Amino acid sequence: MSAARRIVDESPPNDRLRLRRPGGETGSGKPAAATLRKAHTVPMAVTIRRATLDDLDDLLDLREAVAGEGVWIGAQVPLDRDGDRARHLHTIEQQEDGTSAVFLVAELEGVMVGSLSMHARIGIAGLGMQIADGHRGQGIGAALVAAGIEWAREAGVHKVELEHWPWNHRARALYERFGFVEEGYRRRQYRRKDGSLWDSVVMGLVLDEDAPGHEERAAEPPI
């Protein structure tokens, strides 16, 4: 992936962004799982690029602002900015090997309006994303997810997974457009600072449909 790419609304409204593995389709002849199933456009010039050390303060400010809304991401205010800074720094440094992690930022006229991070372990990448208030529903999240999936394919990731709160219907709809499916519902999973317990929804996107699965192995009784 290039260090930065420009997403500009120059396409007709019905154009589709298609993301495919090398070869274009799965061995079954079906479109790759990450094909964008519904058209979207970005109604402004947005730059999607990899985060650098110079972005640390802006990344923390964005995280703090979204966390302060109290309803979209797991982080809560007040943030542990020192701890978050160390984690962000580690992710940015991990980008160097090309396969362990990626940290993407979305900029509009030089202002950071969104970010997406992915960490890969044993071929599975966890995805986390946040978009600034006032910039949601404008295609920025879709541009970030598209770039993240592109990185995952190039990094040899076979699956992407994420969690979202049950009421975040807009995020769920976005993920479903990229082929994510619900894989689980975790009741009373996360303890919040006020003592309440929140449910979460687990979603996954399989990128490798070609490797044999366990269902293709001969079933034999245990000895």
PDB file of N, CA and C in Angstrom, residues 130-181:
ATOM      1  N   GLN A 130     -12.479   4.777  14.605  1.00  0.00           N
ATOM      2  CA  GLN A 130     -13.209   5.888  15.200  1.00  0.00           C
ATOM      3  C   GLN A 130     -13.261   7.039  14.203  1.00  0.00           C
ATOM      4  N   ILE A 131     -14.428   7.664  14.128  1.00  0.00           N
ATOM      5  CA  ILE A 131     -14.654   8.791  13.227  1.00  0.00           C
ATOM      6  C   ILE A 131     -15.132   9.971  14.068  1.00  0.00           C
ATOM      7  N   ALA A 132     -14.597  11.143  13.790  1.00  0.00           N
ATOM      8  CA  ALA A 132     -14.950  12.333  14.558  1.00  0.00           C
ATOM      9  C   ALA A 132     -16.412  12.710  14.346  1.00  0.00           C
ATOM     10  N   ASP A 133     -17.033  13.228  15.401  1.00  0.00           N
ATOM     11  CA  ASP A 133     -18.400  13.719  15.316  1.00  0.00           C
ATOM     12  C   ASP A 133     -18.480  14.807  14.238  1.00  0.00           C
ATOM     13  N   GLY A 134     -19.539  14.756  13.447  1.00  0.00           N
ATOM     14  CA  GLY A 134     -19.691  15.714  12.365  1.00  0.00           C
ATOM     15  C   GLY A 134     -19.149  15.229  11.042  1.00  0.00           C
ATOM     16  N   HIS A 135     -18.458  14.082  11.058  1.00  0.00           N
ATOM     17  CA  HIS A 135     -17.872  13.547   9.828  1.00  0.00           C
ATOM     18  C   HIS A 135     -18.326  12.115   9.564  1.00  0.00           C
ATOM     19  N   ARG A 136     -19.350  11.667  10.280  1.00  0.00           N
ATOM     20  CA  ARG A 136     -19.849  10.310  10.088  1.00  0.00           C
ATOM     21  C   ARG A 136     -20.902  10.286   8.987  1.00  0.00           C
ATOM     22  N   GLY A 137     -21.059   9.115   8.374  1.00  0.00           N
ATOM     23  CA  GLY A 137     -22.041   8.979   7.319  1.00  0.00           C
ATOM     24  C   GLY A 137     -21.658   9.668   6.029  1.00  0.00           C
ATOM     25  N   GLN A 138     -20.379   9.967   5.850  1.00  0.00           N
ATOM     26  CA  GLN A 138     -19.915  10.689   4.666  1.00  0.00           C
ATOM     27  C   GLN A 138     -18.937   9.869   3.824  1.00  0.00           C
ATOM     28  N   GLY A 139     -18.805   8.585   4.142  1.00  0.00           N
ATOM     29  CA  GLY A 139     -17.926   7.724   3.361  1.00  0.00           C
ATOM     30  C   GLY A 139     -16.512   7.611   3.888  1.00  0.00           C
ATOM     31  N   ILE A 140     -16.202   8.329   4.970  1.00  0.00           N
ATOM     32  CA  ILE A 140     -14.842   8.287   5.510  1.00  0.00           C
ATOM     33  C   ILE A 140     -14.557   6.929   6.139  1.00  0.00           C
ATOM     34  N   GLY A 141     -15.523   6.412   6.898  1.00  0.00           N
ATOM     35  CA  GLY A 141     -15.351   5.091   7.484  1.00  0.00           C
ATOM     36  C   GLY A 141     -15.175   4.024   6.418  1.00  0.00           C
ATOM     37  N   ALA A 142     -15.956   4.115   5.341  1.00  0.00           N
ATOM     38  CA  ALA A 142     -15.835   3.143   4.251  1.00  0.00           C
ATOM     39  C   ALA A 142     -14.458   3.208   3.608  1.00  0.00           C
ATOM     40  N   ALA A 143     -13.934   4.425   3.435  1.00  0.00           N
ATOM     41  CA  ALA A 143     -12.601   4.564   2.843  1.00  0.00           C
ATOM     42  C   ALA A 143     -11.540   3.944   3.740  1.00  0.00           C
ATOM     43  N   LEU A 144     -11.674   4.132   5.048  1.00  0.00           N
ATOM     44  CA  LEU A 144     -10.719   3.538   5.989  1.00  0.00           C
ATOM     45  C   LEU A 144     -10.814   2.016   5.983  1.00  0.00           C
ATOM     46  N   VAL A 145     -12.038   1.486   6.031  1.00  0.00           N
ATOM     47  CA  VAL A 145     -12.205   0.033   6.040  1.00  0.00           C
ATOM     48  C   VAL A 145     -11.662  -0.572   4.745  1.00  0.00           C
ATOM     49  N   ALA A 146     -11.932   0.066   3.613  1.00  0.00           N
ATOM     50  CA  ALA A 146     -11.417  -0.438   2.339  1.00  0.00           C
ATOM     51  C   ALA A 146      -9.899  -0.500   2.355  1.00  0.00           C
ATOM     52  N   ALA A 147      -9.260   0.558   2.852  1.00  0.00           N
ATOM     53  CA  ALA A 147      -7.795   0.576   2.917  1.00  0.00           C
ATOM     54  C   ALA A 147      -7.278  -0.464   3.902  1.00  0.00           C
ATOM     55  N   GLY A 148      -7.995  -0.655   5.011  1.00  0.00           N
ATOM     56  CA  GLY A 148      -7.586  -1.654   5.989  1.00  0.00           C
ATOM     57  C   GLY A 148      -7.657  -3.063   5.433  1.00  0.00           C
ATOM     58  N   ILE A 149      -8.728  -3.367   4.708  1.00  0.00           N
ATOM     59  CA  ILE A 149      -8.856  -4.692   4.107  1.00  0.00           C
ATOM     60  C   ILE A 149      -7.782  -4.905   3.047  1.00  0.00           C
ATOM     61  N   GLU A 150      -7.488  -3.866   2.303  1.00  0.00           N
ATOM     62  CA  GLU A 150      -6.413  -3.963   1.305  1.00  0.00           C
ATOM     63  C   GLU A 150      -5.095  -4.324   1.974  1.00  0.00           C
ATOM     64  N   TRP A 151      -4.790  -3.655   3.094  1.00  0.00           N
ATOM     65  CA  TRP A 151      -3.564  -3.990   3.827  1.00  0.00           C
ATOM     66  C   TRP A 151      -3.610  -5.437   4.304  1.00  0.00           C
ATOM     67  N   ALA A 152      -4.753  -5.861   4.860  1.00  0.00           N
ATOM     68  CA  ALA A 152      -4.862  -7.213   5.403  1.00  0.00           C
ATOM     69  C   ALA A 152      -4.591  -8.264   4.335  1.00  0.00           C
ATOM     70  N   ARG A 153      -5.115  -8.061   3.153  1.00  0.00           N
ATOM     71  CA  ARG A 153      -4.876  -9.015   2.069  1.00  0.00           C
ATOM     72  C   ARG A 153      -3.392  -9.070   1.722  1.00  0.00           C
ATOM     73  N   GLU A 154      -2.777  -7.898   1.611  1.00  0.00           N
ATOM     74  CA  GLU A 154      -1.360  -7.853   1.256  1.00  0.00           C
ATOM     75  C   GLU A 154      -0.492  -8.452   2.360  1.00  0.00           C
ATOM     76  N   ALA A 155      -0.961  -8.380   3.602  1.00  0.00           N
ATOM     77  CA  ALA A 155      -0.198  -8.897   4.734  1.00  0.00           C
ATOM     78  C   ALA A 155      -0.404 -10.392   4.945  1.00  0.00           C
ATOM     79  N   GLY A 156      -1.254 -11.018   4.149  1.00  0.00           N
ATOM     80  CA  GLY A 156      -1.488 -12.446   4.282  1.00  0.00           C
ATOM     81  C   GLY A 156      -2.463 -12.819   5.375  1.00  0.00           C
ATOM     82  N   VAL A 157      -3.240 -11.859   5.840  1.00  0.00           N
ATOM     83  CA  VAL A 157      -4.259 -12.121   6.864  1.00  0.00           C
ATOM     84  C   VAL A 157      -5.381 -12.954   6.249  1.00  0.00           C
ATOM     85  N   HIS A 158      -5.847 -13.974   6.982  1.00  0.00           N
ATOM     86  CA  HIS A 158      -6.929 -14.786   6.428  1.00  0.00           C
ATOM     87  C   HIS A 158      -8.295 -14.412   6.988  1.00  0.00           C
ATOM     88  N   LYS A 159      -8.304 -13.563   8.039  1.00  0.00           N
ATOM     89  CA  LYS A 159      -9.591 -13.172   8.617  1.00  0.00           C
ATOM     90  C   LYS A 159      -9.438 -11.858   9.367  1.00  0.00           C
ATOM     91  N   VAL A 160     -10.479 -11.024   9.282  1.00  0.00           N
ATOM     92  CA  VAL A 160     -10.543  -9.778  10.044  1.00  0.00           C
ATOM     93  C   VAL A 160     -11.714  -9.885  11.007  1.00  0.00           C
ATOM     94  N   GLU A 161     -11.512  -9.449  12.245  1.00  0.00           N
ATOM     95  CA  GLU A 161     -12.586  -9.507  13.227  1.00  0.00           C
ATOM     96  C   GLU A 161     -12.702  -8.171  13.945  1.00  0.00           C
ATOM     97  N   LEU A 162     -13.893  -7.924  14.508  1.00  0.00           N
ATOM     98  CA  LEU A 162     -14.141  -6.677  15.223  1.00  0.00           C
ATOM     99  C   LEU A 162     -15.313  -6.870  16.169  1.00  0.00           C
ATOM    100  N   GLU A 163     -15.504  -5.884  17.042  1.00  0.00           N
ATOM    101  CA  GLU A 163     -16.674  -5.831  17.912  1.00  0.00           C
ATOM    102  C   GLU A 163     -17.306  -4.452  17.805  1.00  0.00           C
ATOM    103  N   HIS A 164     -18.624  -4.408  17.996  1.00  0.00           N
ATOM    104  CA  HIS A 164     -19.305  -3.115  18.076  1.00  0.00           C
ATOM    105  C   HIS A 164     -20.446  -3.224  19.082  1.00  0.00           C
ATOM    106  N   TRP A 165     -20.886  -2.079  19.571  1.00  0.00           N
ATOM    107  CA  TRP A 165     -22.019  -2.074  20.495  1.00  0.00           C
ATOM    108  C   TRP A 165     -23.296  -2.405  19.725  1.00  0.00           C
ATOM    109  N   PRO A 166     -24.258  -3.072  20.345  1.00  0.00           N
ATOM    110  CA  PRO A 166     -25.466  -3.514  19.629  1.00  0.00           C
ATOM    111  C   PRO A 166     -26.269  -2.378  18.998  1.00  0.00           C
ATOM    112  N   TRP A 167     -26.195  -1.171  19.559  1.00  0.00           N
ATOM    113  CA  TRP A 167     -26.997  -0.061  19.039  1.00  0.00           C
ATOM    114  C   TRP A 167     -26.305   0.705  17.909  1.00  0.00           C
ATOM    115  N   ASN A 168     -25.088   0.325  17.575  1.00  0.00           N
ATOM    116  CA  ASN A 168     -24.369   1.056  16.532  1.00  0.00           C
ATOM    117  C   ASN A 168     -24.745   0.484  15.161  1.00  0.00           C
ATOM    118  N   HIS A 169     -25.978   0.778  14.752  1.00  0.00           N
ATOM    119  CA  HIS A 169     -26.511   0.192  13.525  1.00  0.00           C
ATOM    120  C   HIS A 169     -25.792   0.715  12.282  1.00  0.00           C
ATOM    121  N   ARG A 170     -25.372   1.979  12.311  1.00  0.00           N
ATOM    122  CA  ARG A 170     -24.680   2.527  11.140  1.00  0.00           C
ATOM    123  C   ARG A 170     -23.363   1.797  10.904  1.00  0.00           C
ATOM    124  N   ALA A 171     -22.616   1.545  11.987  1.00  0.00           N
ATOM    125  CA  ALA A 171     -21.350   0.824  11.841  1.00  0.00           C
ATOM    126  C   ALA A 171     -21.599  -0.593  11.334  1.00  0.00           C
ATOM    127  N   ARG A 172     -22.608  -1.243  11.888  1.00  0.00           N
ATOM    128  CA  ARG A 172     -22.903  -2.611  11.453  1.00  0.00           C
ATOM    129  C   ARG A 172     -23.232  -2.648   9.957  1.00  0.00           C
ATOM    130  N   ALA A 173     -24.053  -1.704   9.517  1.00  0.00           N
ATOM    131  CA  ALA A 173     -24.414  -1.665   8.098  1.00  0.00           C
ATOM    132  C   ALA A 173     -23.178  -1.475   7.223  1.00  0.00           C
ATOM    133  N   LEU A 174     -22.255  -0.632   7.674  1.00  0.00           N
ATOM    134  CA  LEU A 174     -21.017  -0.422   6.922  1.00  0.00           C
ATOM    135  C   LEU A 174     -20.225  -1.714   6.821  1.00  0.00           C
ATOM    136  N   TYR A 175     -20.048  -2.398   7.951  1.00  0.00           N
ATOM    137  CA  TYR A 175     -19.264  -3.631   7.939  1.00  0.00           C
ATOM    138  C   TYR A 175     -19.925  -4.694   7.064  1.00  0.00           C
ATOM    139  N   GLU A 176     -21.247  -4.773   7.121  1.00  0.00           N
ATOM    140  CA  GLU A 176     -21.943  -5.764   6.305  1.00  0.00           C
ATOM    141  C   GLU A 176     -21.747  -5.492   4.815  1.00  0.00           C
ATOM    142  N   ARG A 177     -21.633  -4.239   4.438  1.00  0.00           N
ATOM    143  CA  ARG A 177     -21.395  -3.908   3.033  1.00  0.00           C
ATOM    144  C   ARG A 177     -20.069  -4.481   2.540  1.00  0.00           C
ATOM    145  N   PHE A 178     -19.126  -4.655   3.446  1.00  0.00           N
ATOM    146  CA  PHE A 178     -17.828  -5.218   3.070  1.00  0.00           C
ATOM    147  C   PHE A 178     -17.788  -6.732   3.237  1.00  0.00           C
ATOM    148  N   GLY A 179     -18.901  -7.330   3.642  1.00  0.00           N
ATOM    149  CA  GLY A 179     -18.952  -8.778   3.756  1.00  0.00           C
ATOM    150  C   GLY A 179     -18.803  -9.326   5.159  1.00  0.00           C
ATOM    151  N   PHE A 180     -18.665  -8.466   6.170  1.00  0.00           N
ATOM    152  CA  PHE A 180     -18.605  -8.944   7.545  1.00  0.00           C
ATOM    153  C   PHE A 180     -19.942  -9.568   7.927  1.00  0.00           C
ATOM    154  N   VAL A 181     -19.881 -10.616   8.740  1.00  0.00           N
ATOM    155  CA  VAL A 181     -21.094 -11.259   9.245  1.00  0.00           C
ATOM    156  C   VAL A 181     -20.988 -11.381  10.760  1.00  0.00           C
TER     157      VAL A 181
END
